[in-house]
Coordinates of C-alpha atoms in Angstrom, one line a residue:
Chain A
M1 CA -6.9 -43.6 -27.1
S2 CA -10.5 -43.3 -28.0
N3 CA -12.9 -45.9 -26.4
P4 CA -16.6 -45.9 -25.7
E5 CA -15.9 -44.8 -22.1
D6 CA -14.4 -41.6 -23.5
T7 CA -17.4 -40.8 -25.6
A8 CA -19.9 -41.6 -22.8
P9 CA -18.9 -38.6 -20.7
K10 CA -19.3 -36.4 -23.8
Q11 CA -22.8 -37.7 -24.3
E12 CA -23.5 -37.0 -20.6
N13 CA -22.1 -33.6 -21.1
G14 CA -24.4 -33.1 -24.1
A15 CA -27.3 -34.3 -21.9
V16 CA -26.2 -31.8 -19.3
A17 CA -26.0 -29.1 -21.9
A18 CA -29.4 -30.0 -23.1
A19 CA -30.7 -30.0 -19.5
T20 CA -29.3 -26.5 -19.0
A21 CA -30.5 -25.2 -22.3
P22 CA -34.0 -24.3 -21.1
P23 CA -32.8 -22.0 -18.3
A24 CA -30.5 -20.3 -20.8
A25 CA -33.5 -19.7 -23.1
D26 CA -35.4 -18.4 -20.1
V27 CA -32.7 -15.9 -19.3
E28 CA -32.7 -14.8 -22.9
S29 CA -36.4 -14.3 -23.0
Q30 CA -36.1 -12.3 -19.7
T31 CA -33.5 -10.1 -21.3
T32 CA -35.7 -9.6 -24.3
A33 CA -38.6 -8.7 -22.0
A34 CA -36.4 -6.2 -20.1
T35 CA -35.3 -4.6 -23.4
G36 CA -38.9 -4.4 -24.5
F37 CA -39.9 -2.7 -21.3
G38 CA -37.0 -0.2 -21.7
V39 CA -38.1 0.6 -25.2
S40 CA -41.7 1.0 -24.2
E41 CA -40.6 3.3 -21.4
I42 CA -38.6 5.5 -23.7
V43 CA -41.5 5.6 -26.2
S44 CA -43.9 6.6 -23.4
R45 CA -41.4 9.2 -22.3
W46 CA -41.2 10.6 -25.8
R47 CA -45.0 10.7 -26.0
R48 CA -45.2 12.5 -22.7
E49 CA -42.6 15.0 -23.8
D50 CA -44.4 15.6 -27.1
L51 CA -47.7 16.1 -25.2
L52 CA -45.9 18.6 -22.8
R53 CA -44.5 20.5 -25.8
R54 CA -48.0 20.8 -27.4
R55 CA -49.6 21.8 -24.1
A56 CA -46.9 24.5 -23.6
L57 CA -47.6 25.7 -27.1
A58 CA -51.3 25.8 -26.4
L59 CA -50.8 27.7 -23.1
R60 CA -48.5 30.2 -24.7
G61 CA -51.0 30.6 -27.6
C62 CA -53.8 31.4 -25.0
G63 CA -51.4 33.8 -23.3
L64 CA -50.7 35.6 -26.6
I65 CA -54.4 36.0 -27.4
L66 CA -55.3 37.1 -23.9
S67 CA -52.5 39.6 -23.5
L68 CA -53.2 41.0 -27.0
L69 CA -56.8 41.5 -25.9
A70 CA -55.8 43.2 -22.6
F71 CA -53.4 45.5 -24.5
V72 CA -55.9 46.5 -27.2
V73 CA -58.8 47.0 -24.8
M74 CA -56.6 49.2 -22.5
A75 CA -55.0 51.1 -25.3
C76 CA -58.5 52.0 -26.8
N77 CA -59.8 53.1 -23.4
K78 CA -59.8 56.9 -23.8
H79 CA -63.1 58.7 -23.4
G80 CA -61.9 62.3 -22.5
D81 CA -61.8 64.1 -19.2
W82 CA -60.9 61.8 -16.2
K83 CA -61.8 58.8 -18.3
D84 CA -58.4 58.5 -20.0
F85 CA -56.4 55.4 -19.0
D86 CA -53.1 57.3 -19.4
K87 CA -53.9 59.6 -16.5
Y88 CA -53.3 56.8 -14.0
E89 CA -50.0 55.1 -13.5
E90 CA -51.5 51.7 -12.7
F91 CA -53.3 51.5 -16.1
R92 CA -50.2 52.6 -17.9
Y93 CA -48.3 49.9 -16.1
L94 CA -50.9 47.3 -17.1
L95 CA -50.7 48.4 -20.7
A96 CA -46.9 48.2 -20.7
I97 CA -46.9 44.7 -19.2
A98 CA -49.6 43.6 -21.7
I99 CA -47.5 44.8 -24.6
L100 CA -44.4 43.0 -23.1
S101 CA -46.4 39.8 -22.7
T102 CA -47.8 40.0 -26.2
L103 CA -44.3 40.4 -27.7
Y104 CA -42.8 37.5 -25.5
T105 CA -45.6 35.0 -26.2
G106 CA -45.7 36.0 -29.9
V107 CA -42.0 35.3 -30.3
Q108 CA -42.3 32.0 -28.3
V109 CA -45.3 30.8 -30.2
S110 CA -43.7 31.5 -33.6
R111 CA -40.5 29.8 -32.5
Q112 CA -42.3 26.7 -31.2
V113 CA -44.5 26.5 -34.4
R114 CA -41.4 26.6 -36.5
E115 CA -39.7 24.0 -34.4
L116 CA -42.7 21.7 -34.6
S117 CA -42.9 22.0 -38.4
T118 CA -39.2 21.7 -39.1
G119 CA -38.4 19.3 -36.3
T120 CA -35.2 21.2 -35.4
S121 CA -34.4 23.4 -32.4
M122 CA -33.1 27.0 -32.9
F123 CA -31.1 27.0 -29.7
P124 CA -29.4 24.2 -27.7
L125 CA -32.0 22.3 -25.7
R126 CA -30.6 23.3 -22.3
K127 CA -30.3 27.0 -23.1
S128 CA -33.8 27.1 -24.6
A129 CA -35.3 25.4 -21.5
I130 CA -33.6 27.9 -19.2
I131 CA -34.9 30.9 -21.3
D132 CA -38.4 29.4 -21.4
F133 CA -38.6 28.9 -17.7
I134 CA -37.2 32.2 -16.7
G135 CA -39.2 34.1 -19.3
D136 CA -42.5 32.4 -18.4
Q137 CA -42.0 32.8 -14.7
I138 CA -41.1 36.5 -14.9
L139 CA -43.9 37.3 -17.2
A140 CA -46.3 35.4 -14.9
Y141 CA -45.2 37.5 -11.9
L142 CA -45.4 40.8 -14.0
L143 CA -48.9 40.0 -15.2
M144 CA -50.0 39.2 -11.7
S145 CA -48.4 42.4 -10.4
A146 CA -50.0 44.6 -13.2
A147 CA -53.5 43.2 -12.8
S148 CA -53.3 43.5 -9.0
S149 CA -52.1 47.1 -9.1
A150 CA -55.0 48.1 -11.4
I151 CA -57.7 46.6 -9.2
P152 CA -58.0 49.0 -6.2
M153 CA -58.4 52.2 -8.4
T154 CA -60.9 50.5 -10.7
N155 CA -62.9 49.4 -7.6
R156 CA -63.0 53.0 -6.3
M157 CA -64.1 54.3 -9.7
R158 CA -66.9 51.8 -9.9
E159 CA -68.2 52.8 -6.5
G160 CA -68.9 56.3 -8.0
S161 CA -70.2 55.4 -11.4
D162 CA -70.3 52.4 -13.7
N163 CA -69.6 53.4 -17.3
I164 CA -67.8 52.3 -20.5
F165 CA -64.4 53.4 -19.1
T166 CA -64.6 51.3 -15.9
D167 CA -66.1 48.3 -17.9
S168 CA -63.2 48.4 -20.3
L169 CA -60.8 48.5 -17.3
V170 CA -62.4 45.5 -15.8
A171 CA -62.2 43.6 -19.2
S172 CA -58.5 44.4 -19.5
I173 CA -57.8 43.4 -16.0
C174 CA -59.6 40.1 -16.4
M175 CA -57.7 39.3 -19.7
S176 CA -54.4 40.0 -17.8
F177 CA -55.5 37.6 -15.1
F178 CA -56.3 34.8 -17.6
A179 CA -53.0 35.5 -19.4
F180 CA -51.3 35.2 -16.0
F181 CA -52.9 31.8 -15.4
S182 CA -51.7 30.6 -18.9
L183 CA -48.2 31.7 -18.3
A184 CA -48.1 30.4 -14.7
F185 CA -49.0 26.9 -16.0
S186 CA -46.6 27.3 -18.9
A187 CA -43.8 28.2 -16.3
A188 CA -44.6 25.1 -14.3
I189 CA -44.2 22.9 -17.5
S190 CA -41.0 24.7 -18.5
G191 CA -39.6 24.2 -15.0
Y192 CA -40.4 20.5 -15.2
K193 CA -38.7 20.3 -18.6
L194 CA -35.7 22.1 -17.3
S195 CA -35.3 19.9 -14.2
T196 CA -35.7 16.6 -16.0
Q197 CA -33.7 17.4 -19.1
S198 CA -30.3 16.2 -17.8
Y199 CA -31.8 12.7 -17.3
I200 CA -32.8 12.2 -21.0
Chain B
M1 CA -0.7 -42.6 -17.9
S2 CA 1.2 -39.6 -16.6
N3 CA 4.2 -38.5 -18.7
P4 CA 5.9 -35.1 -19.1
E5 CA 3.9 -34.6 -22.3
D6 CA 0.7 -34.8 -20.3
T7 CA 1.9 -32.1 -17.9
A8 CA 3.3 -29.9 -20.6
P9 CA -0.1 -28.9 -21.9
K10 CA -1.2 -28.2 -18.4
Q11 CA 1.7 -25.9 -17.9
E12 CA 0.8 -24.3 -21.2
N13 CA -2.7 -23.9 -20.0
G14 CA -1.3 -22.4 -16.9
A15 CA 0.7 -20.0 -19.0
V16 CA -2.3 -19.2 -21.0
A17 CA -4.3 -18.6 -17.9
A18 CA -1.5 -16.4 -16.6
A19 CA -1.4 -14.6 -19.9
T20 CA -5.2 -14.0 -19.8
A21 CA -5.1 -13.0 -16.1
P22 CA -4.1 -9.3 -16.7
P23 CA -7.1 -8.6 -18.9
A24 CA -9.3 -10.2 -16.3
A25 CA -7.8 -8.0 -13.7
D26 CA -8.3 -5.0 -16.0
V27 CA -12.0 -5.8 -16.4
E28 CA -12.3 -6.2 -12.6
S29 CA -10.6 -2.9 -12.0
Q30 CA -12.9 -1.3 -14.6
T31 CA -15.9 -2.7 -12.8
T32 CA -14.5 -1.4 -9.5
A33 CA -14.0 2.0 -11.1
A34 CA -17.5 2.0 -12.5
T35 CA -18.9 1.1 -9.0
G36 CA -16.7 3.8 -7.5
F37 CA -18.0 6.3 -10.0
G38 CA -21.6 5.3 -9.2
V39 CA -21.1 5.6 -5.5
S40 CA -19.4 9.0 -5.8
E41 CA -22.3 10.2 -8.0
I42 CA -24.8 9.1 -5.5
V43 CA -22.9 10.7 -2.7
S44 CA -22.6 14.0 -4.7
R45 CA -26.3 13.7 -5.3
W46 CA -27.0 13.3 -1.6
R47 CA -24.8 16.3 -0.9
R48 CA -26.6 18.4 -3.5
E49 CA -30.0 17.4 -2.1
D50 CA -28.9 18.2 1.5
L51 CA -27.6 21.6 0.3
L52 CA -30.9 22.2 -1.5
R53 CA -32.8 21.3 1.7
R54 CA -30.7 23.7 3.7
R55 CA -31.1 26.5 1.2
A56 CA -34.9 25.9 1.0
L57 CA -34.9 26.2 4.9
A58 CA -32.8 29.4 4.8
L59 CA -35.1 30.9 2.2
R60 CA -38.3 30.0 4.1
G61 CA -36.6 31.4 7.3
C62 CA -36.0 34.7 5.5
G63 CA -39.6 34.6 4.2
L64 CA -40.9 34.1 7.7
I65 CA -38.9 37.1 9.2
L66 CA -39.8 39.4 6.3
S67 CA -43.5 38.6 6.2
L68 CA -43.6 38.9 10.0
L69 CA -42.0 42.4 9.7
A70 CA -44.4 43.4 6.9
F71 CA -47.4 42.2 9.0
V72 CA -46.3 44.0 12.2
V73 CA -45.3 47.2 10.5
M74 CA -48.7 47.3 8.6
A75 CA -50.7 46.3 11.7
C76 CA -49.2 49.1 13.8
N77 CA -49.8 51.7 11.1
K78 CA -52.7 53.6 12.7
H79 CA -52.3 57.3 13.2
G80 CA -55.9 58.6 13.2
D81 CA -57.9 60.5 10.6
W82 CA -57.0 59.4 7.0
K83 CA -53.8 57.9 8.3
D84 CA -55.3 54.5 9.2
F85 CA -54.2 51.6 7.1
D86 CA -57.6 49.9 7.5
K87 CA -59.4 52.6 5.6
Y88 CA -57.9 51.4 2.4
E89 CA -58.6 48.0 0.9
E90 CA -55.1 47.5 -0.6
F91 CA -53.5 47.9 2.8
R92 CA -55.9 45.5 4.4
Y93 CA -55.2 43.0 1.6
L94 CA -51.4 43.4 2.2
L95 CA -51.9 42.8 5.9
A96 CA -54.0 39.6 5.2
I97 CA -51.4 38.2 2.8
A98 CA -48.6 39.0 5.2
I99 CA -50.4 37.1 8.0
L100 CA -51.0 34.2 5.7
S101 CA -47.4 34.1 4.6
T102 CA -46.2 34.3 8.2
L103 CA -48.3 31.4 9.1
Y104 CA -47.3 29.3 6.1
T105 CA -43.6 29.9 6.4
G106 CA -43.7 29.4 10.2
V107 CA -45.3 26.0 9.8
Q108 CA -42.9 25.0 7.0
V109 CA -39.8 26.2 8.9
S110 CA -40.8 24.4 12.1
R111 CA -41.6 21.2 10.1
Q112 CA -38.3 21.3 8.3
V113 CA -36.3 22.0 11.5
R114 CA -37.9 19.0 13.1
E115 CA -37.2 16.9 10.1
L116 CA -33.6 17.9 10.0
S117 CA -33.1 17.2 13.7
T118 CA -35.0 13.8 13.8
G119 CA -34.0 12.7 10.3
T120 CA -37.6 11.5 9.6
S121 CA -40.2 12.9 7.3
M122 CA -43.7 13.8 8.6
F123 CA -45.4 13.1 5.2
P124 CA -44.5 10.8 2.3
L125 CA -41.8 12.4 0.2
R126 CA -43.8 12.8 -2.9
K127 CA -46.8 14.4 -1.1
S128 CA -44.6 16.8 0.8
A129 CA -42.8 17.9 -2.4
I130 CA -46.2 18.6 -4.0
I131 CA -47.4 20.6 -1.0
D132 CA -44.1 22.5 -0.8
F133 CA -44.2 23.5 -4.5
I134 CA -47.8 24.5 -4.6
G135 CA -47.7 26.4 -1.3
D136 CA -44.5 28.3 -2.1
Q137 CA -45.7 29.2 -5.6
I138 CA -49.1 30.4 -4.5
L139 CA -47.7 32.4 -1.6
A140 CA -45.1 34.0 -4.0
Y141 CA -47.9 35.1 -6.4
L142 CA -50.0 36.4 -3.5
L143 CA -47.2 38.4 -2.0
M144 CA -46.3 39.9 -5.4
S145 CA -50.0 40.7 -5.9
A146 CA -50.4 42.3 -2.5
A147 CA -47.2 44.4 -2.7
S148 CA -48.2 45.6 -6.2
S149 CA -51.7 46.5 -5.3
A150 CA -50.5 48.7 -2.4
I151 CA -48.0 50.7 -4.4
P152 CA -50.2 53.1 -6.5
M153 CA -52.1 54.5 -3.5
T154 CA -48.9 54.9 -1.5
N155 CA -47.3 56.8 -4.4
R156 CA -50.3 59.1 -4.6
M157 CA -50.2 59.8 -0.8
R158 CA -46.5 60.5 -1.0
E159 CA -47.0 63.1 -3.7
G160 CA -49.1 65.1 -1.2
S161 CA -47.1 64.6 2.0
D162 CA -44.3 62.4 3.4
N163 CA -45.1 61.4 6.9
I164 CA -44.8 58.4 9.3
F165 CA -47.9 56.8 7.8
T166 CA -46.5 56.7 4.3
D167 CA -43.0 55.7 5.5
S168 CA -44.5 52.7 7.3
L169 CA -46.5 51.8 4.2
V170 CA -43.3 51.8 2.1
A171 CA -41.5 49.7 4.7
S172 CA -44.2 47.1 4.8
I173 CA -44.4 47.0 1.0
C174 CA -40.6 46.5 0.7
M175 CA -40.7 43.7 3.3
S176 CA -43.4 42.0 1.3
F177 CA -41.3 42.3 -1.9
F178 CA -38.3 40.7 -0.2
A179 CA -40.5 38.0 1.2
F180 CA -41.8 37.4 -2.3
F181 CA -38.3 37.0 -3.6
S182 CA -37.5 34.4 -0.9
L183 CA -40.6 32.4 -1.6
A184 CA -40.1 32.7 -5.4
F185 CA -36.7 31.1 -5.1
S186 CA -38.0 28.6 -2.6
A187 CA -40.7 27.7 -5.1
A188 CA -38.1 27.2 -7.9
I189 CA -36.2 24.8 -5.5
S190 CA -39.4 22.9 -4.6
G191 CA -40.3 22.6 -8.2
Y192 CA -36.9 21.2 -9.0
K193 CA -37.2 18.7 -6.1
L194 CA -40.7 17.7 -7.2
S195 CA -39.6 17.1 -10.8
T196 CA -36.5 15.1 -10.0
Q197 CA -37.9 13.1 -7.1
S198 CA -39.1 10.1 -9.2
Y199 CA -35.5 9.5 -10.4
I200 CA -34.0 9.0 -6.9

């Protein structure tokens, strides 16, 4: 049943197999390359997310310092007679929003620092992204609103006289504006994180 | 060379083939199901995007009408003596922002209506998403700022007397606030579109 003719085709098959081997190896190397590309993409994505997290923390840290300054400068701005900030509703409003912003950014910064040091998240990712985005965005609008509402009265006062009261008002308004910029950029980052989270 | 024993294995092979056929069919149906799921996901994504586009158009349309109203009401608010809006910087600011917002939303609405009717985009998708997001967000901040800055002076005037001038001011401020809400939501949608666009 076994003759040389029977084995010849087998050798031919072997030759054919050997001839097809290189393409098979090529396919394998291509697959490896594709996997390598995927891994590098995921790693670059992680890096980008880590960078975003650190930037968000830095922005909220700036927001905390600036709103704290706005709050302290406005709260100390009492010089008797008409030079009391609490006789004008716009300055009281600015103070209230500065306190709110200080509390919010303080809580966020302490939470983020704890998360970075322990590596665990206090809330589910999705929920914390929603809270971050809505909080940042609302605080940004409120800070913009407070700073804008205080400007016209300060302008009118400075037309009459330029003293320590109006200078403190201007300082407080400027701090609120810078805090607004910090929180506006932070809101944009949170919005990006919220939108892209379902694709991770 | 051909005997029943030779054909028997073939039949067995056939039986084996028949026995293995159902799993093969299963795999195929699984593949079809996977493809079907992918298609349905893409279709649902298209539907969601179409819905978002229509909502963004509706929000910008609202923004256009409201800022036009704010602009017209404020521009007509001249009743002589101290009852002229252009004697107060906050009301001039509100008018300027209302005009800017009317122009911006007008251009955006006309562009979107043309895009919906012709089905083609005037700008590359990525660029138009960036312009949309930045434009909506800046206009939202400006409208919030303008409305907030006009409120304290209006409040003080209404403490003295309630007349057609202060009523028109209040109407204009309210319209600006509603326009702000439209553009704030529109900015959130544009931000979502911008963030998720690279994954389409």
